[in-house]
Coordinates of C-alpha atoms in Angstrom, one line a residue:
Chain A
X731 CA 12.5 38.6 -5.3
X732 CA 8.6 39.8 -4.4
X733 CA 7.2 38.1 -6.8
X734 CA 8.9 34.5 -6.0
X735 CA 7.8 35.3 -2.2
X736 CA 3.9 36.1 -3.8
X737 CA 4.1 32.8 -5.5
X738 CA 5.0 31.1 -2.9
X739 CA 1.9 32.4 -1.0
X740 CA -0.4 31.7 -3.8
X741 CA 0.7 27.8 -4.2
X742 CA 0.4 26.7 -0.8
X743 CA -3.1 26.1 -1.0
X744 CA -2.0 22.9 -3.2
X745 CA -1.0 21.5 0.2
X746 CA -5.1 20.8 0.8
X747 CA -4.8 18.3 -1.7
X748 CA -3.3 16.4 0.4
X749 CA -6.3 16.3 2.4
X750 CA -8.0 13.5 -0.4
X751 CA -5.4 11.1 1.3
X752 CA -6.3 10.8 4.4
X753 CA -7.9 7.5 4.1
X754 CA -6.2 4.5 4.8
X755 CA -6.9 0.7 4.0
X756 CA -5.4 -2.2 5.8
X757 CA -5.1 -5.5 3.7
X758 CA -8.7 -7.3 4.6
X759 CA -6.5 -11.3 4.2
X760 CA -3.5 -12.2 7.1
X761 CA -0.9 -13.5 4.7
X762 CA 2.6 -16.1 5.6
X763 CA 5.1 -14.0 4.3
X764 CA 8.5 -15.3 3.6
X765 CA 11.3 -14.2 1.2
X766 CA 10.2 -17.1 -1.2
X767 CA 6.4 -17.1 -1.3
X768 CA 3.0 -16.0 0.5
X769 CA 0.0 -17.8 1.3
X770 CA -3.0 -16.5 3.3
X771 CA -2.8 -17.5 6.9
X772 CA -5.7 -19.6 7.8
X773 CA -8.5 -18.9 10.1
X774 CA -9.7 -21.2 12.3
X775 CA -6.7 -23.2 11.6
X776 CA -3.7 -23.9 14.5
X777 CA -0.6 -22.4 13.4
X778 CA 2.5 -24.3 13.0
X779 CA 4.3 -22.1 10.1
X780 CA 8.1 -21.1 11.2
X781 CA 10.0 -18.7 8.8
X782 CA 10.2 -20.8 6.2
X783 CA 6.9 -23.0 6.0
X784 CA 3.6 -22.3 6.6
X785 CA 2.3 -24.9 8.3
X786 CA -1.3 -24.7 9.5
X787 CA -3.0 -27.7 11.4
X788 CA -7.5 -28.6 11.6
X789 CA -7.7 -31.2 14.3
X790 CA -11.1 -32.0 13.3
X791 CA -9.9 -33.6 10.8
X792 CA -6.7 -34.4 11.7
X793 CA -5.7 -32.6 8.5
X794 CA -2.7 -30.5 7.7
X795 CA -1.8 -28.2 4.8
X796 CA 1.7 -27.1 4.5
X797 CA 3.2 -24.8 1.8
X798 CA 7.2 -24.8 1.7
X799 CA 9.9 -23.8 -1.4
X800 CA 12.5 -27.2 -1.7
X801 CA 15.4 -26.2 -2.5
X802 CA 15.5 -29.1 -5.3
X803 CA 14.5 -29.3 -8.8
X804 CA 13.3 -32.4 -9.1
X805 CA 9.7 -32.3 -8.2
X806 CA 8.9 -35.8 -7.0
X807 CA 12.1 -35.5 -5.2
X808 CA 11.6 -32.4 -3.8
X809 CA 8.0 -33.5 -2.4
X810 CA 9.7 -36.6 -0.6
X811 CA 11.9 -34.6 1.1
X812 CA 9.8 -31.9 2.0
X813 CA 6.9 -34.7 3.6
X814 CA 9.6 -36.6 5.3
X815 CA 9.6 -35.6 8.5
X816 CA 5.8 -34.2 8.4
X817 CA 4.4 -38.1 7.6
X818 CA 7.2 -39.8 9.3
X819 CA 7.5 -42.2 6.5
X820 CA 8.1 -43.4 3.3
X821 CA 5.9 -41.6 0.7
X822 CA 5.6 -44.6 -1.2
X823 CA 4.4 -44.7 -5.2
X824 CA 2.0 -41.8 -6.0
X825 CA -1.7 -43.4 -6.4
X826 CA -1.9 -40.7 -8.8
X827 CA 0.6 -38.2 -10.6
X828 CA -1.0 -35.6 -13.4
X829 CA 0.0 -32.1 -14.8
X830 CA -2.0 -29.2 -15.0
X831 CA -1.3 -25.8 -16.0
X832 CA -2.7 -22.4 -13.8
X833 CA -2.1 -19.1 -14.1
X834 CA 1.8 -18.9 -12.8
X835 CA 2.7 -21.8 -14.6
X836 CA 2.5 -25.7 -14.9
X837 CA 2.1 -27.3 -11.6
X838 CA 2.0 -31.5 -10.9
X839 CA -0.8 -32.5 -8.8
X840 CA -0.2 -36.0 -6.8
X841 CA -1.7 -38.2 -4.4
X842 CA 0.2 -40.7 -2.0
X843 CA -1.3 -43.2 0.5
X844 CA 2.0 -43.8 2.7
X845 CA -0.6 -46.2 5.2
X846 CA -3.9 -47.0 5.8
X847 CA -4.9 -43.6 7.5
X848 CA -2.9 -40.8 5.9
X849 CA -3.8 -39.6 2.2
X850 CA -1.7 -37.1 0.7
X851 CA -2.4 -34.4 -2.0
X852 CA 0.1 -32.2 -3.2
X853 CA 0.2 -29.3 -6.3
X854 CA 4.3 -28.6 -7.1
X855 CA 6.0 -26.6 -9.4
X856 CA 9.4 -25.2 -10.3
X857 CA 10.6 -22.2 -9.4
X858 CA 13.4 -21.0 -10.3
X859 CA 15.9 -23.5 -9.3
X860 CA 13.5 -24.6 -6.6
X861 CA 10.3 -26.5 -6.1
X862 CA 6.9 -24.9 -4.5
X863 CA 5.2 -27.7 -2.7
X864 CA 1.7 -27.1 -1.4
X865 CA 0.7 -30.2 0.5
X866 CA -3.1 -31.4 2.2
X867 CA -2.3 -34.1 4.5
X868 CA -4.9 -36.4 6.0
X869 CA -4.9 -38.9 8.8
X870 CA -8.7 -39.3 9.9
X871 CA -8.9 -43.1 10.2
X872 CA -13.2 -42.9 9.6
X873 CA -11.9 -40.9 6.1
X874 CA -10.2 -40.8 2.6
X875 CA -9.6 -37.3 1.6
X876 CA -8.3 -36.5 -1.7
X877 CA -8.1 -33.0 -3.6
X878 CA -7.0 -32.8 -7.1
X879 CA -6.8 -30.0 -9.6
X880 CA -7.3 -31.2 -13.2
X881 CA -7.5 -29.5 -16.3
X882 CA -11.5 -29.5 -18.1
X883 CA -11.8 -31.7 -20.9
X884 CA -14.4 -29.8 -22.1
X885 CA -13.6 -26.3 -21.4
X886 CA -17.0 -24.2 -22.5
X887 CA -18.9 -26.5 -19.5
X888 CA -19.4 -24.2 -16.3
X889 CA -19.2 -27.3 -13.4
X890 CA -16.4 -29.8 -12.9
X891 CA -18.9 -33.3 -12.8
X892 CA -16.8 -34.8 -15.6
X893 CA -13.5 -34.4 -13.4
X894 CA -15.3 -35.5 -10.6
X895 CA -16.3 -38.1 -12.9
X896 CA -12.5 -39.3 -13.7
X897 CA -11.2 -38.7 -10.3
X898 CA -13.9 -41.1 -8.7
X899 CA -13.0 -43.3 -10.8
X900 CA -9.2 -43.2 -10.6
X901 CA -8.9 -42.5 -7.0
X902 CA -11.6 -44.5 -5.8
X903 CA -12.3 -46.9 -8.5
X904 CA -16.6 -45.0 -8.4
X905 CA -18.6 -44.7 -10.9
X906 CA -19.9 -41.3 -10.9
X907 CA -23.9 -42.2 -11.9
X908 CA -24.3 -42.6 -8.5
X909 CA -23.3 -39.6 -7.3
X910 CA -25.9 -37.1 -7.5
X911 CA -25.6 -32.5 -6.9
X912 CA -27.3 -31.6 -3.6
X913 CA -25.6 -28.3 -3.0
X914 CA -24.3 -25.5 -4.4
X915 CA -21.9 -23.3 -2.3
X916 CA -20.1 -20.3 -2.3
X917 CA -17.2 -20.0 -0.6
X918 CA -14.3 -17.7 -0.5
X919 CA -12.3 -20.2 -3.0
X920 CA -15.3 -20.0 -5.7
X921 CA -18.5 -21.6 -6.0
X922 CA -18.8 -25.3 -5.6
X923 CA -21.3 -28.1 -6.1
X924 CA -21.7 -30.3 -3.6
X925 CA -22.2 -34.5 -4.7
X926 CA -23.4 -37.0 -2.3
X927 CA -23.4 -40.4 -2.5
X928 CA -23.2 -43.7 -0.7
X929 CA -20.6 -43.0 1.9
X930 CA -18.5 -40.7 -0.4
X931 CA -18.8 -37.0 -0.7
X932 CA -17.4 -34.8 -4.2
X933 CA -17.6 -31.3 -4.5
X934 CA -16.2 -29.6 -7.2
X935 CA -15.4 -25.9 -8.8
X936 CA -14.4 -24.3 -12.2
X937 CA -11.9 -21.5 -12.4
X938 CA -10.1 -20.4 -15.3
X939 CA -10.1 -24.0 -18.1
X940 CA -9.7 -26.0 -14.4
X941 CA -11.4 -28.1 -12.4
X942 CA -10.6 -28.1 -8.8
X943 CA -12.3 -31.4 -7.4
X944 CA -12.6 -33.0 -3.8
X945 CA -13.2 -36.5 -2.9
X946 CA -13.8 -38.1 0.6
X947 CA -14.5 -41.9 1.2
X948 CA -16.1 -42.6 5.3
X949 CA -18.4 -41.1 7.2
X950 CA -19.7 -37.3 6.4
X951 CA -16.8 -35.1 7.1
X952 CA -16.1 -31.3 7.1
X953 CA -15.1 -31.4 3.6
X954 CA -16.4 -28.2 3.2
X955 CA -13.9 -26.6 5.7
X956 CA -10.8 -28.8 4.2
X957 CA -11.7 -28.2 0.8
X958 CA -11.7 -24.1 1.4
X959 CA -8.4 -24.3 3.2
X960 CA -6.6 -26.4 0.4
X961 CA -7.9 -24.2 -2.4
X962 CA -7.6 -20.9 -0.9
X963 CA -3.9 -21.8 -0.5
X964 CA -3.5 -23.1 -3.8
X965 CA -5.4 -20.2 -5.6
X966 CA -3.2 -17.4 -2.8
X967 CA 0.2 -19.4 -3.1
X968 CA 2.5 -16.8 -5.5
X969 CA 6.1 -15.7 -5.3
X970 CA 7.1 -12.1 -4.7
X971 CA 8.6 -11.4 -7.9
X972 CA 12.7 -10.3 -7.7
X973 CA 12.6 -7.1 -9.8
X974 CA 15.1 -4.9 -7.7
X975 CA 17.5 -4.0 -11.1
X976 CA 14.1 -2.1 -12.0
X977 CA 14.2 -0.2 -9.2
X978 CA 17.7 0.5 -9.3
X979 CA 17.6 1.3 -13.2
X980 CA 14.1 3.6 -12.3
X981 CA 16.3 5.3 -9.4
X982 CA 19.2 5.9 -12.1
X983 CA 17.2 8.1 -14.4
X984 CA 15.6 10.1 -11.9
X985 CA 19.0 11.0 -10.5
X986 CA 20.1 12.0 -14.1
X987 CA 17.2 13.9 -15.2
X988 CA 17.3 15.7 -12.0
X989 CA 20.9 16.1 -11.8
X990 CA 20.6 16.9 -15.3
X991 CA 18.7 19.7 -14.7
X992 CA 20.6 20.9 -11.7
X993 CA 23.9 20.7 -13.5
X994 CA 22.2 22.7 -16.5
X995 CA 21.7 25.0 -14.2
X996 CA 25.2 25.0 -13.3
X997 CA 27.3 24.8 -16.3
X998 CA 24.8 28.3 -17.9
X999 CA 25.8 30.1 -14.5
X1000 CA 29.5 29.2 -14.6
X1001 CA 29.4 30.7 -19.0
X1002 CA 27.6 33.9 -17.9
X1003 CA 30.5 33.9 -15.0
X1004 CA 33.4 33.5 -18.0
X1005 CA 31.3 35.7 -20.1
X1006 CA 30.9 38.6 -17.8
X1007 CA 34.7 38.3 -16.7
X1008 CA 35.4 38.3 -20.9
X1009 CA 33.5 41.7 -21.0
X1010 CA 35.5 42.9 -17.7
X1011 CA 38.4 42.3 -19.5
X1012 CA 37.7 43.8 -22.7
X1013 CA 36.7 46.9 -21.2
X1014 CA 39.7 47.5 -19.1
X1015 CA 41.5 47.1 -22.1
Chain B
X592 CA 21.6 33.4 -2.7
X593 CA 18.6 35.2 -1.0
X594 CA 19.0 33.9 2.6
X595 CA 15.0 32.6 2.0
X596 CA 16.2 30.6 -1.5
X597 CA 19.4 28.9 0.8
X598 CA 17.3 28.2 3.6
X599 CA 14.7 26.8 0.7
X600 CA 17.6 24.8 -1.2
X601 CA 18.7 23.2 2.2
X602 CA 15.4 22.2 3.4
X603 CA 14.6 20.7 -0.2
X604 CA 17.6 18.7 0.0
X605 CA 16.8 17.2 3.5
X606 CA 13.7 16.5 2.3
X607 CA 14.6 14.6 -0.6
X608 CA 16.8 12.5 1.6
X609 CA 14.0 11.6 4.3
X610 CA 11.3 11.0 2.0
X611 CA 14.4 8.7 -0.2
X612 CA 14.9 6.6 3.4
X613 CA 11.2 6.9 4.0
X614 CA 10.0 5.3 0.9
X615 CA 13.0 2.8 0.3
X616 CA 14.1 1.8 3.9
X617 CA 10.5 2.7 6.0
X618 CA 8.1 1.7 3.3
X619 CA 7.4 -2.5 3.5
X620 CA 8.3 -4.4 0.1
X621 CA 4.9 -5.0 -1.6
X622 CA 4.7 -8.8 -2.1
X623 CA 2.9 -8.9 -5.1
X624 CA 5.0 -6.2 -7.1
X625 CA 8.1 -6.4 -5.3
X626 CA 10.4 -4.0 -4.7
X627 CA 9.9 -1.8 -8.2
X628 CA 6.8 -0.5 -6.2
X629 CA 8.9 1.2 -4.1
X630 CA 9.4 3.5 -7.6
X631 CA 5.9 4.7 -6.8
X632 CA 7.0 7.3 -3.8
X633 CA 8.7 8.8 -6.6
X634 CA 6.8 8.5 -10.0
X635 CA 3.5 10.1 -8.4
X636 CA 4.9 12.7 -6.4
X637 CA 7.0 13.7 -9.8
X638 CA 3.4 14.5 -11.7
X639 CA 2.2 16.7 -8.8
X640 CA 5.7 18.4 -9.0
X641 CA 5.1 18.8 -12.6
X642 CA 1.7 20.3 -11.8
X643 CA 3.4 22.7 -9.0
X644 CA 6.0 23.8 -11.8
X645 CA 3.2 24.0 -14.8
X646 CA 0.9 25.8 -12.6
X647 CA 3.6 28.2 -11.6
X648 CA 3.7 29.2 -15.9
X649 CA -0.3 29.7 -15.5
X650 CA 0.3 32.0 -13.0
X651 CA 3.2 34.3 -14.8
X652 CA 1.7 33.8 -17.7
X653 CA -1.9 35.7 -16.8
X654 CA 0.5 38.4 -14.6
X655 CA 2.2 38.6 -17.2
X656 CA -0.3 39.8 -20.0
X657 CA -2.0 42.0 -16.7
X658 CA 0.9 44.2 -15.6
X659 CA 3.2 43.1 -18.4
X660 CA 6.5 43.4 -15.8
X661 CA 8.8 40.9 -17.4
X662 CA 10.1 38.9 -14.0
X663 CA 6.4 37.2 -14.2
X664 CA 7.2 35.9 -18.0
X665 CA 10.9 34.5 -16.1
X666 CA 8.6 32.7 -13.4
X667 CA 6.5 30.9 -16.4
X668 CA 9.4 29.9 -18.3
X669 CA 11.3 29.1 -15.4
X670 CA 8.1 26.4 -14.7
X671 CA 7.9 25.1 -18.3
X672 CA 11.8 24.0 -17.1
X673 CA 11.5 22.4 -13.9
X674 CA 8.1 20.8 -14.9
X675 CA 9.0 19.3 -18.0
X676 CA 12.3 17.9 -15.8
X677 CA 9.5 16.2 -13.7
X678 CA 6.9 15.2 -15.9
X679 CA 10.1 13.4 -17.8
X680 CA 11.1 11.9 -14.2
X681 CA 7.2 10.7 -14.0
X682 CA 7.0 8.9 -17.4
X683 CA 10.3 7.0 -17.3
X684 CA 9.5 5.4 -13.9
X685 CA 6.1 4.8 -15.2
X686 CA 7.6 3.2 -18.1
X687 CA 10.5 1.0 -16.2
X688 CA 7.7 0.2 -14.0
X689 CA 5.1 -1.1 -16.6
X690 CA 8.1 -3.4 -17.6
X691 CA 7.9 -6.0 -14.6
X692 CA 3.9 -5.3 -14.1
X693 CA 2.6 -4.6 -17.2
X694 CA 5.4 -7.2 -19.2
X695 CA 5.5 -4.1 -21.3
X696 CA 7.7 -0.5 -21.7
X697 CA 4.9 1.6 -22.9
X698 CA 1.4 1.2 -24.1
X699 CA -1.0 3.6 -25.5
X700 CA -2.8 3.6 -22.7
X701 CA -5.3 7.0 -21.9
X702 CA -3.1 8.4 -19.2
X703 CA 0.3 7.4 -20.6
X704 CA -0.7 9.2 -24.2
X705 CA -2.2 12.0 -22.2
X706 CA 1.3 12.4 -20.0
X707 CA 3.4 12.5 -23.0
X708 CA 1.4 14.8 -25.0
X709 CA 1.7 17.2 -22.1
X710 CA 5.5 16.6 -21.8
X711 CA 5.6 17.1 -25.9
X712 CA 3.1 20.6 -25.6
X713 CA 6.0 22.0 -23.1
X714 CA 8.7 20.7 -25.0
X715 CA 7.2 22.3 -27.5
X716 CA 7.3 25.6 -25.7
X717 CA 10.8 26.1 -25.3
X718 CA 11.5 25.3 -29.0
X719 CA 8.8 28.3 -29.8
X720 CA 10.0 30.3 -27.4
X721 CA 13.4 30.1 -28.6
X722 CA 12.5 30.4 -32.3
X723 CA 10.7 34.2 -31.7
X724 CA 13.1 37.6 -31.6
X725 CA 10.9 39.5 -30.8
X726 CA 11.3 40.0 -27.0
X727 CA 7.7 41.7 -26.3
X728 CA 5.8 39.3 -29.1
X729 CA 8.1 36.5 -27.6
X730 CA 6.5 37.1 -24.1
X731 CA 3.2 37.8 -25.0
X732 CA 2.7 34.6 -26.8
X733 CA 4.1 32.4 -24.7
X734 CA 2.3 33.5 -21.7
X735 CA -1.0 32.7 -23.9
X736 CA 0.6 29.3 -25.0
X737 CA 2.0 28.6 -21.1
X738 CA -1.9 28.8 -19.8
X739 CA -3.3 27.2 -22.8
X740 CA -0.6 23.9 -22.8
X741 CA -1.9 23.6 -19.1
X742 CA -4.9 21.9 -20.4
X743 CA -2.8 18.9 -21.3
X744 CA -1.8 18.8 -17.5
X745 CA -5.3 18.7 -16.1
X746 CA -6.2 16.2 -19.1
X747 CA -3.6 13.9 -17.8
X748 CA -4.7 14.2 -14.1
X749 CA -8.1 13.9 -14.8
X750 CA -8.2 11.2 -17.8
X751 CA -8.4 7.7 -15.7
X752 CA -11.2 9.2 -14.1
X753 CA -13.5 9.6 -16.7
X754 CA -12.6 7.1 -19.4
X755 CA -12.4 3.6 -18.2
X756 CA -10.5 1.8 -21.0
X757 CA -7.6 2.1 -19.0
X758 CA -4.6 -0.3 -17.4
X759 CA -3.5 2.1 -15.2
X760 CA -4.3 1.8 -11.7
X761 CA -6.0 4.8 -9.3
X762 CA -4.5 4.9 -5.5
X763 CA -7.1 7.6 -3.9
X764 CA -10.2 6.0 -4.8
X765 CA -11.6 2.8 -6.6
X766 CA -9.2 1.8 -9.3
X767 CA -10.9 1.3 -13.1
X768 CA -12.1 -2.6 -13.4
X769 CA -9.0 -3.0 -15.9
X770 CA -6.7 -1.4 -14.0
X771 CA -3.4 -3.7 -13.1
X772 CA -0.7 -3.2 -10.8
X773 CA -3.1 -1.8 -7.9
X774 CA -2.3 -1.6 -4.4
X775 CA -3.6 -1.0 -1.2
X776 CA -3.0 2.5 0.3
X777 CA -1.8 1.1 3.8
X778 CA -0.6 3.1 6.8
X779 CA 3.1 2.1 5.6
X780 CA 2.4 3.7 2.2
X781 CA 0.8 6.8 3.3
X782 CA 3.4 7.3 5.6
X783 CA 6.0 7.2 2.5
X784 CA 3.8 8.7 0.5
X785 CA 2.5 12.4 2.1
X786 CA 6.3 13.9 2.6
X787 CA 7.2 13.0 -0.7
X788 CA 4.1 14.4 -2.1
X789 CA 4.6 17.5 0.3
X790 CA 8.2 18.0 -0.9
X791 CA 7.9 17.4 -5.0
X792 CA 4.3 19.5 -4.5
X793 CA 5.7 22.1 -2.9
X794 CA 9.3 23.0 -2.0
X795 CA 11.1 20.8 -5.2
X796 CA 9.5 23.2 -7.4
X797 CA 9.6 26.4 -6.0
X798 CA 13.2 26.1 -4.7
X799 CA 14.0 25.3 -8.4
X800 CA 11.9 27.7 -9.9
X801 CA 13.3 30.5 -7.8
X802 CA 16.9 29.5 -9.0
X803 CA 16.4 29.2 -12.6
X804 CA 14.7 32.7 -12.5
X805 CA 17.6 33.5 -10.1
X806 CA 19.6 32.6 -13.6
X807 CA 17.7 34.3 -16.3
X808 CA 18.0 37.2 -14.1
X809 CA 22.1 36.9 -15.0
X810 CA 21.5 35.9 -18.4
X811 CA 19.1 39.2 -18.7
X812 CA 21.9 41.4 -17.0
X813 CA 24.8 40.0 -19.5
X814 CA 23.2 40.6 -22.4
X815 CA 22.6 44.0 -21.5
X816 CA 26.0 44.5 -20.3
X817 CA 26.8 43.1 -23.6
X818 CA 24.8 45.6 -26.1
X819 CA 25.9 48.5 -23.5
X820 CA 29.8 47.0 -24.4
X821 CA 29.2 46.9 -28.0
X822 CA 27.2 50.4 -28.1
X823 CA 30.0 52.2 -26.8

């Protein structure tokens, strides 16, 4: 077997190619990981997540954005239950309820004012037999903070001033003339114009055929800070898809191509064995 | 069993068994693709294997037209064996992978034509080589066709590299803008990762190689036991 010992000798240098992976790259955004979704973790934000919500808290603000999975089907009635204990108090009828369709599916945007200092907006969607809730609640009594996602109605236009348009006027009952662009600004979430008008701020972003739009009624907040936080939740919410029968099926064939192989190997050794032992016996006789 | 080829075979097989808990119990779940990532530990390293085994017919294939001893022409075909076994094991957990990521079985994507062209060319090479009588002719062109087939290998390795219309996704290095189904190469995936490559790279191949020359070393012997029989 010199020549099996020779090869041997002549493939180790294939061993330096393992040299090229010596680099190593850590993921550059914290996620919440749980076994039903991840959302990035947010900087600068307290966290309040346990092992099932992620729960993170701006006191500026007095703002909180919460991302859970209700184990309910019904959406509105999912939301309810979710907020219960977070608002400590009836939701009341949403001020606004719309549909909107993103990239993992249709999701229901809506906006509850339980009392006179909390505004709640929330994105849902089924899953499964389940409902993802991603919440932005706001209690600043100098402020009215709403965040809505709505589909463009005129999709070849590159900034959201006609949803900002609509929402004003549904939410706040203002009439977008005067509201006028100051500031464009990129964040991490996309690139967003920045409105200002008489004691109410807009800012507002196109991605994919959507408009994501902030409002805020009061004094000049950080609705920059807010409006980052909500959106790079929304747009880093997704579910770790369940595709362990792949893995098993995948694992399946390797085991019977190599096994295959193997037993080949097998089955020709035992037929030379019979064969040889067939020749043994025809020449003894 | 050559007391090297059982120490070999036992090694192998403990190796196959850590880098199986390394990659499936050590490894994290990737939470964008889930758990058929995990398929990954095993798909790559099975290429490199591949490349091992191929390489292995490169190399008793130019011995064997040099020196002409006939245990160099075992070690090629012994290679075209083994390394189809692998590059098979590489593209059907590519394709039940590119089910869940891809929402697709196969495409005709650069490297996945490339990969089964080269399984084909070596297909191809045990159908010739069992189609020529000739035992000298039968030798002497396959070695030719063994180093010449090895093109499709380095096509395959090489392919996402330099044409960028491709889905499939790069690991070592900047993946092409349409690639999908990247990941990171984290300190829990190179961990996974270098054993298995080690193992399929290096002692998978050989250890089979060695015992599939090991058997056309018997099959040679019978059938010369078998034309002395029938000569006498």
């Amino acid at each position: 077997m010199r020549p099996m010992k020779r090869l041997i000798a002549l493939l180790l240098p294939l061993l330096a190619i393992n040299g090229i992976l010596a680099q190593e790259e850590e993921s550059q955004v914290p996620y919440f990981q749980s076994s039903a979704f991840n959302v990035p973790r947010l900087g600068g934000w307290e966290d309040q997540s346990t092992d099932t919500v992620a729960q993170f808290y701006y006191s500026p603000a007095n703002a909180t954005i919460r991302t859970a999975m209700a184990p309910e089907e019904d959406i509105l009635a999912a939301v309810r239950q979710d907020l219960r204990d977070l608002v400590g108090t009836a939701l009341g009828d949403q001020i606004y309820d719309g549909k909107v369709n993103l990239a993992d599916g249709t999701w229901r945007s809506l906006i509850f004012e339980p009392d006179e200092v909390t505004t709640i907006s929330v994105m849902a969607r089924k899953a499964g037999s389940q409902t993802a809730i991603i919440s932005f609640v706001e209690r600043d009594p100098a402020l009215r903070t709403v965040l809505l996602t709505l589909a463009q109605a005129d999709d070849s236009l590159e900034d959201a001033s006609p949803e900002i348009a609509r929402a004003a006027k549904i939410i706040a009952g203002i009439d977008m003339k005067y509201l006028a662009p100051v500031e464009i600004t990129a964040l991490l979430s996309g690139e967003w114009i920045i409105y200002e008008g008489d004691g109410f701020t807009a800012m507002g972003m196109v991605f994919g055929n959507d408009s994501y739009v902030a409002l805020q009624e009061g004094a000049p907040g950080d609705l920059t800070a807010l409006v980052e936080a909500y959106n790079r939740t929304l747009l880093g919410f997704f579910i770790t898809p369940d595709n362990s029968g792949y893995l098993a099926l995948a694992l399946a064939a390797v085991f019977a191509i190599l096994g295959g192989l193997i037993l080949s190997f097998y089955w020709r050794w035992r037929h030379l064995r019979q064969e040889l032992a067939m020749i043994a016996r025809l020449q003894a006789e | 069993m050559p007391r090297l080829l059982r120490v070999l075979t036992g090694v192998a097989i403990l190796g196959f068994a850590l880098t199986f808990y390394l990659g499936f119990f050590v490894a994290g779940r990737d939470i964008e693709q889930g758990e058929i990532q995990r398929i990954f530990y095993i798909h790559m390293p099975a290429f490199f294997g591949a490349f091992t085994a191929f390489g292995a017919t490169v190399l008793g294939g130019v011995i064997y037209l040099w020196r002409k001893s006939d245990i160099w022409d075992k070690i090629a075909l012994a290679g075209v064996e083994v390394g189809l076994a692998f590059a098979l094991v590489n593209l059907v957990t590519g394709a039940i992978w590119a089910r869940p990521i891809w929402n697709t079985w196969w495409t005709w994507d650069p490297r996945l034509t490339s990969a089964a062209i080269m399984a084909l060319t070596y297909a191809a090479y045990l159908m010739l080589r069992a189609g020529i009588e000739d035992p000298n002719r039968k030798r002497a062109f396959m070695s030719v066709y063994g180093i010449l087939a090895f093109v499709s290998v380095l096509t395959t390795l090489f392919i996402i590299r330099v044409v960028p219309e491709t889905i499939h996704p790069v690991i070592v290095g900047a993946s092409p803008q349409n690639a999908q189904g990247s990941f990171e190469a984290t300190s829990g995936v190179i961990t996974a990762l270098v054993p298995s490559l080690l193992l399929w790279l290096t002692l998978m191949p050989i250890t089979l190689i060695w015992h599939r020359v090991r058997l056309e070393n018997r099959i040679e012997a019978v059938r010369r036991l078998k034309l002395s029989v029938l000569s006498e």
